[in-house]
XYZ file of C-alpha atoms in Angstrom:
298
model
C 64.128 159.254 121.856
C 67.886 160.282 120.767
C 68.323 160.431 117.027
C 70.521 158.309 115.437
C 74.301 159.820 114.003
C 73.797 160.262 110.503
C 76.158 158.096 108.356
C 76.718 155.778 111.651
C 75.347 152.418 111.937
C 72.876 151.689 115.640
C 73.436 148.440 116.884
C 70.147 147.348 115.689
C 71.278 148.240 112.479
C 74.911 146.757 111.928
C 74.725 143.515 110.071
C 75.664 140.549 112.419
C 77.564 137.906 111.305
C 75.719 134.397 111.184
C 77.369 131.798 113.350
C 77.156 128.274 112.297
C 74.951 125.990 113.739
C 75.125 124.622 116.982
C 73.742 120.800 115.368
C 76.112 121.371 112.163
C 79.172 122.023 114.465
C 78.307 119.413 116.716
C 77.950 117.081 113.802
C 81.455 117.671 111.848
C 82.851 117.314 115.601
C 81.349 113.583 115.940
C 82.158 112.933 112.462
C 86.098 114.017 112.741
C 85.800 111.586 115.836
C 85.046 109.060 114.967
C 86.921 109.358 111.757
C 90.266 110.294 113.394
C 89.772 107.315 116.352
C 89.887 104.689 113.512
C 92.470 106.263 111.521
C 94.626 106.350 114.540
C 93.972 102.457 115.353
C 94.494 101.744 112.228
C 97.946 103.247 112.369
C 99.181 103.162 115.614
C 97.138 100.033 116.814
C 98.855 97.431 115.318
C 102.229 98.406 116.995
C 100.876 98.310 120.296
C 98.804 95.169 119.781
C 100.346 91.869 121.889
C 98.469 89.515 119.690
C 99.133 88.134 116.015
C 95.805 88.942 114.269
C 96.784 85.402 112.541
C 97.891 83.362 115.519
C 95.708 80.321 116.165
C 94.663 79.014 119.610
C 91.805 76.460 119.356
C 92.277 76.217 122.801
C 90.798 79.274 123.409
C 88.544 79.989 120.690
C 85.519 81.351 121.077
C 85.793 83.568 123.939
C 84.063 85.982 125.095
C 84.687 89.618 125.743
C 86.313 90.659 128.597
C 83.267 91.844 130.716
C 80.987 89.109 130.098
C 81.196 86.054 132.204
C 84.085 83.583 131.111
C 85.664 86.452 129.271
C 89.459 87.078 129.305
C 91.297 90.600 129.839
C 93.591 89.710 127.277
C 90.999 89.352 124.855
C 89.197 92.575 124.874
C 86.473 91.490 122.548
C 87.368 87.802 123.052
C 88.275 85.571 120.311
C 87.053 84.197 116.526
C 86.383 80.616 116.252
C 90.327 80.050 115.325
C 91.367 81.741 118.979
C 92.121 84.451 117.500
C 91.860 88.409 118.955
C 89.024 90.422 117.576
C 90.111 93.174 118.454
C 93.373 92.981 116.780
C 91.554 91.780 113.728
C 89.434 94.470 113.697
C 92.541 96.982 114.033
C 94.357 95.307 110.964
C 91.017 94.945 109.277
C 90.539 98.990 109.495
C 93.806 99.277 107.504
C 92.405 97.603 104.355
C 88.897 98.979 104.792
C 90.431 102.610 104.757
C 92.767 101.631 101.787
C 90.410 99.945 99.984
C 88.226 102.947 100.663
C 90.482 105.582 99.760
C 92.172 103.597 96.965
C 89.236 103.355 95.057
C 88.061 106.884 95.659
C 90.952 108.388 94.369
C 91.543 106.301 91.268
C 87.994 107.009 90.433
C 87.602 110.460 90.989
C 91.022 110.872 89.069
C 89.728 109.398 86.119
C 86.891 110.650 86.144
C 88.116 114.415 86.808
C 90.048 113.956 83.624
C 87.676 112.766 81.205
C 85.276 115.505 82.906
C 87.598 118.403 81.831
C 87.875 116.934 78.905
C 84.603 116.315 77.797
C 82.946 119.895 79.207
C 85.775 121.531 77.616
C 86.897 120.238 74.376
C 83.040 118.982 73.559
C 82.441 117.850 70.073
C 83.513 114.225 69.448
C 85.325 113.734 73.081
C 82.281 114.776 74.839
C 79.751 112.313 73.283
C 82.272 109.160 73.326
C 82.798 110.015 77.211
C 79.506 110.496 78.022
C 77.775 107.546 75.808
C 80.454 105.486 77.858
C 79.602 107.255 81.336
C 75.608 105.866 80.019
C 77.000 102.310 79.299
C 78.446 102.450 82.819
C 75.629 103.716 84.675
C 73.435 100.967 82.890
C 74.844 98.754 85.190
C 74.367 98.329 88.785
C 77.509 98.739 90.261
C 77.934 96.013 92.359
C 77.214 93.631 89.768
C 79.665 95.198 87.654
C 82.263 94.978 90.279
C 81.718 91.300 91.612
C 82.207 90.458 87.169
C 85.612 92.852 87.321
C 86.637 91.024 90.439
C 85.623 87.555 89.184
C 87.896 88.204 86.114
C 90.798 89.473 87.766
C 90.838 87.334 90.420
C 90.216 88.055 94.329
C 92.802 90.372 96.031
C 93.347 93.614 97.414
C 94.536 95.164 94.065
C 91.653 93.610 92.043
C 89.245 95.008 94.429
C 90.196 98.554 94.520
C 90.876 98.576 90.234
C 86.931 96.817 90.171
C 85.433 99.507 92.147
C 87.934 102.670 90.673
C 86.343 100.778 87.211
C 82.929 101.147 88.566
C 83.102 104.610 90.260
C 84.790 106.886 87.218
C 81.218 107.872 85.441
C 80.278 109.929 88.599
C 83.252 112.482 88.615
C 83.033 112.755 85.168
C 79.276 113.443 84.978
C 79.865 116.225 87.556
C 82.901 118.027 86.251
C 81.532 118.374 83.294
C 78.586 119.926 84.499
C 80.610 122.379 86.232
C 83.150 122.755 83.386
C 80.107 123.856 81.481
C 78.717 126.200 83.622
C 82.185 127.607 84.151
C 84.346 127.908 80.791
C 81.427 130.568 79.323
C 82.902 132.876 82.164
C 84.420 136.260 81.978
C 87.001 135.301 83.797
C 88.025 132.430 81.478
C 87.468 134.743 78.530
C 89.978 136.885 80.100
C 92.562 134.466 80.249
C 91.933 133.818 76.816
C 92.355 137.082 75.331
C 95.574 137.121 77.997
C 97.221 134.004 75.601
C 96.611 131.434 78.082
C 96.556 128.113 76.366
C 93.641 125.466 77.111
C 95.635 123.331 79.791
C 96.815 126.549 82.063
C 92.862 127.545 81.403
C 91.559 124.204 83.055
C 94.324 123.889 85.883
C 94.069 127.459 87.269
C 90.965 128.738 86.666
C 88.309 125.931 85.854
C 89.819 122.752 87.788
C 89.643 124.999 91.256
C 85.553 125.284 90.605
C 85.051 121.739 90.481
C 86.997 120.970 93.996
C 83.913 121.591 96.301
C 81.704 119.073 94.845
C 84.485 116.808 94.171
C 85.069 116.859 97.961
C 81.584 116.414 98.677
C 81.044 113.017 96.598
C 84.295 111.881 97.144
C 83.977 111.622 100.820
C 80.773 109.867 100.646
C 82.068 107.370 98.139
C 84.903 106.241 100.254
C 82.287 104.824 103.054
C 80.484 103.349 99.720
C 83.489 101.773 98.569
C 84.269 100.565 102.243
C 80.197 98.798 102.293
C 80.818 97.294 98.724
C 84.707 95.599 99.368
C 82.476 94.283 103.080
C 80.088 92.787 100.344
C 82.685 91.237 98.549
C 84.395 90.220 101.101
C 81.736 88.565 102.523
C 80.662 86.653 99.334
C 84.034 85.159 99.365
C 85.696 87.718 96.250
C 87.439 90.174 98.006
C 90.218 90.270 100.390
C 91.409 86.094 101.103
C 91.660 84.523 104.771
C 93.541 84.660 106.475
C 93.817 88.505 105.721
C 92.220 90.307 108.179
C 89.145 92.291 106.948
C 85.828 93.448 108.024
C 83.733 91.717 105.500
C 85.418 88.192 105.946
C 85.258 88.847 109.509
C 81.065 89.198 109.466
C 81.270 85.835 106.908
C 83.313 83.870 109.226
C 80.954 84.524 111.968
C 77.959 83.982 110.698
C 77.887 80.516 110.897
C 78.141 81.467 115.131
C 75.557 83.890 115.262
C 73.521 82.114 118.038
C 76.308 81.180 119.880
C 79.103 83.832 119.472
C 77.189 87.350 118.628
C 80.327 88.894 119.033
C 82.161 87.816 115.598
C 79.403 90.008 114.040
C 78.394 92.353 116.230
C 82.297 94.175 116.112
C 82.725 94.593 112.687
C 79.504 95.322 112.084
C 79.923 98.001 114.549
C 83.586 99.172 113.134
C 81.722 99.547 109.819
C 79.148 101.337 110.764
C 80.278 104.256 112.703
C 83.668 104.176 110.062
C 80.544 105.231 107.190
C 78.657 107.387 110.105
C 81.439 109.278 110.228
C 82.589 109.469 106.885
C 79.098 111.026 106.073
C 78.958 113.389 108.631
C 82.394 115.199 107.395
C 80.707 114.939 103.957
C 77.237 116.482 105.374
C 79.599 119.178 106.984
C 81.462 119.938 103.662
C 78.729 120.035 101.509
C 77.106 122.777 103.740
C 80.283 124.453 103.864
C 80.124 124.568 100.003
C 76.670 125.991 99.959
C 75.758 128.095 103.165
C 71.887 127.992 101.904
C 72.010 124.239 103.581
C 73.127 125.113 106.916
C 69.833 125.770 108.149
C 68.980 122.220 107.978
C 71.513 121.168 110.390
């Protein structure tokens, strides 16, 4: 058997990079899908539609799709009880799902970032007013807290989205100040110190970068949260008003047809589904990108 070089690596030697995951890859794939597919009906399917999503035609209501018998190939998915298109709905409906979603998300996690920083770095009288709040807030369930917000305000998009950014702040701010904790003790930060960097220049370049990765991570599950909770809403009759196209009205107005016309639910039920499928797939994806111990459970 030939010796190996001295001071050169053998193939069975050299360390071998690890590859990711066939199921993890295949995952943030079907997740970036399905993600990108309704972000691009949502922005480019409106301008291509041929129907009104409010157009009545009680003439033709209650059609259904296309490929069932008595369906119409202008009417994809066939039509609401008003004769209205479903799918167009459901296009114009993505658009205030995703802004709802998104809307809320980043008020929240704004907010909540803030009084994070504030409270893991300051401490002292901040931190305990911000976190005996952040208790207060978790005290509630969150949906009950949003339908009172909501029934104060008044139903509409912008009440919606300031109920749920209301209801959503204590997370972020629990978090970052974990991390702003675990972080400001650093050598790194004492550096900077003893450099003459002042507090703020401390927090935005060298502790606010540390708390991005888990920021990302509950921030892109909260957006499919948000987008389940404005459905809820919606469907109780305190979110978005008819004749505004939106998922959750959508599922409400065809519930009373659910025998007769499974399609009124069955489509945005669908649309929200795989919208949160995906949405939590990304967020599985990042969160083992954040912590490569997790990728062997993908």
């Amino acid at each position: 058997m030939r010796a190996a070089t001295p001071g050169v690596q053998t193939d069975a030697r050299r360390p071998r990079k690890r590859a990711r995951p066939a199921g993890l890859r295949l995952r943030t794939a079907l997740g970036l899908a399905i993600i990108g597919l309704i972000v691009l009906a949502a922005a480019v399917g409106p301008t291509i539609s041929s129907h009104d999503p409010l157009r009545q035609d009680l003439g033709g209501r209650l059609r259904p799709p296309a490929w069932v018998a008595g369906g119409d190939p202008a009417y994809p998915l066939g039509t609401d009880q008003l004769g209205r298109d479903v799918l167009t709905r459901l296009v114009y409906g993505a658009r205030t799902s995703l802004l709802i979603g998104f809307g809320a998300v980043l008020l929240s996690g704004t907010a909540g970032t803030l009084l994070g920083l504030i409270a893991g770095y300051y401490g002292g009288l901040a931190d305990r007013a911000i976190m005996r709040l952040a208790d207060i807030q978790f005290s509630f369930p969150f949906i009950l807290l949003v339908i009172t917000l909501v029934a104060v305000l008044g139903p509409g998009l912008g009440s919606v989205v300031l109920a749920m950014a209301v209801g959503g702040w204590a997370t972020y701010a629990r978090v970052v100040r974990a991390q702003v904790l675990a972080l400001k003790g650093r050598e790194f930060v004492e550096a900077a110190r003893c450099l003459g960097a002042g507090s703020l220049e401390i927090l935005y370049r060298h502790i606010f970068p540390g708390t991005v990765g888990p920021l990302s991570v509950i921030g892109t599950y909260s957006v499919g949260q948000m987008m389940v909770f404005a459905a809820a809403l919606d469907f109780l009759g305190l979110g978005i008003q008819p004749p505004t196209p939106a998922w959750g009205t959508m599922l409400a107005d065809g519930l009373a047809y659910l025998d007769t016309a499974w399609w009124l639910n069955v489509f945005p039920g669908l649309a929200l589904v795989l919208t949160v499928l995906g949405l939590n797939l990304v967020g599985d994806a990042i969160r083992a990108a954040a912590d490569p111990r997790l990728r062997r459970n993908f």
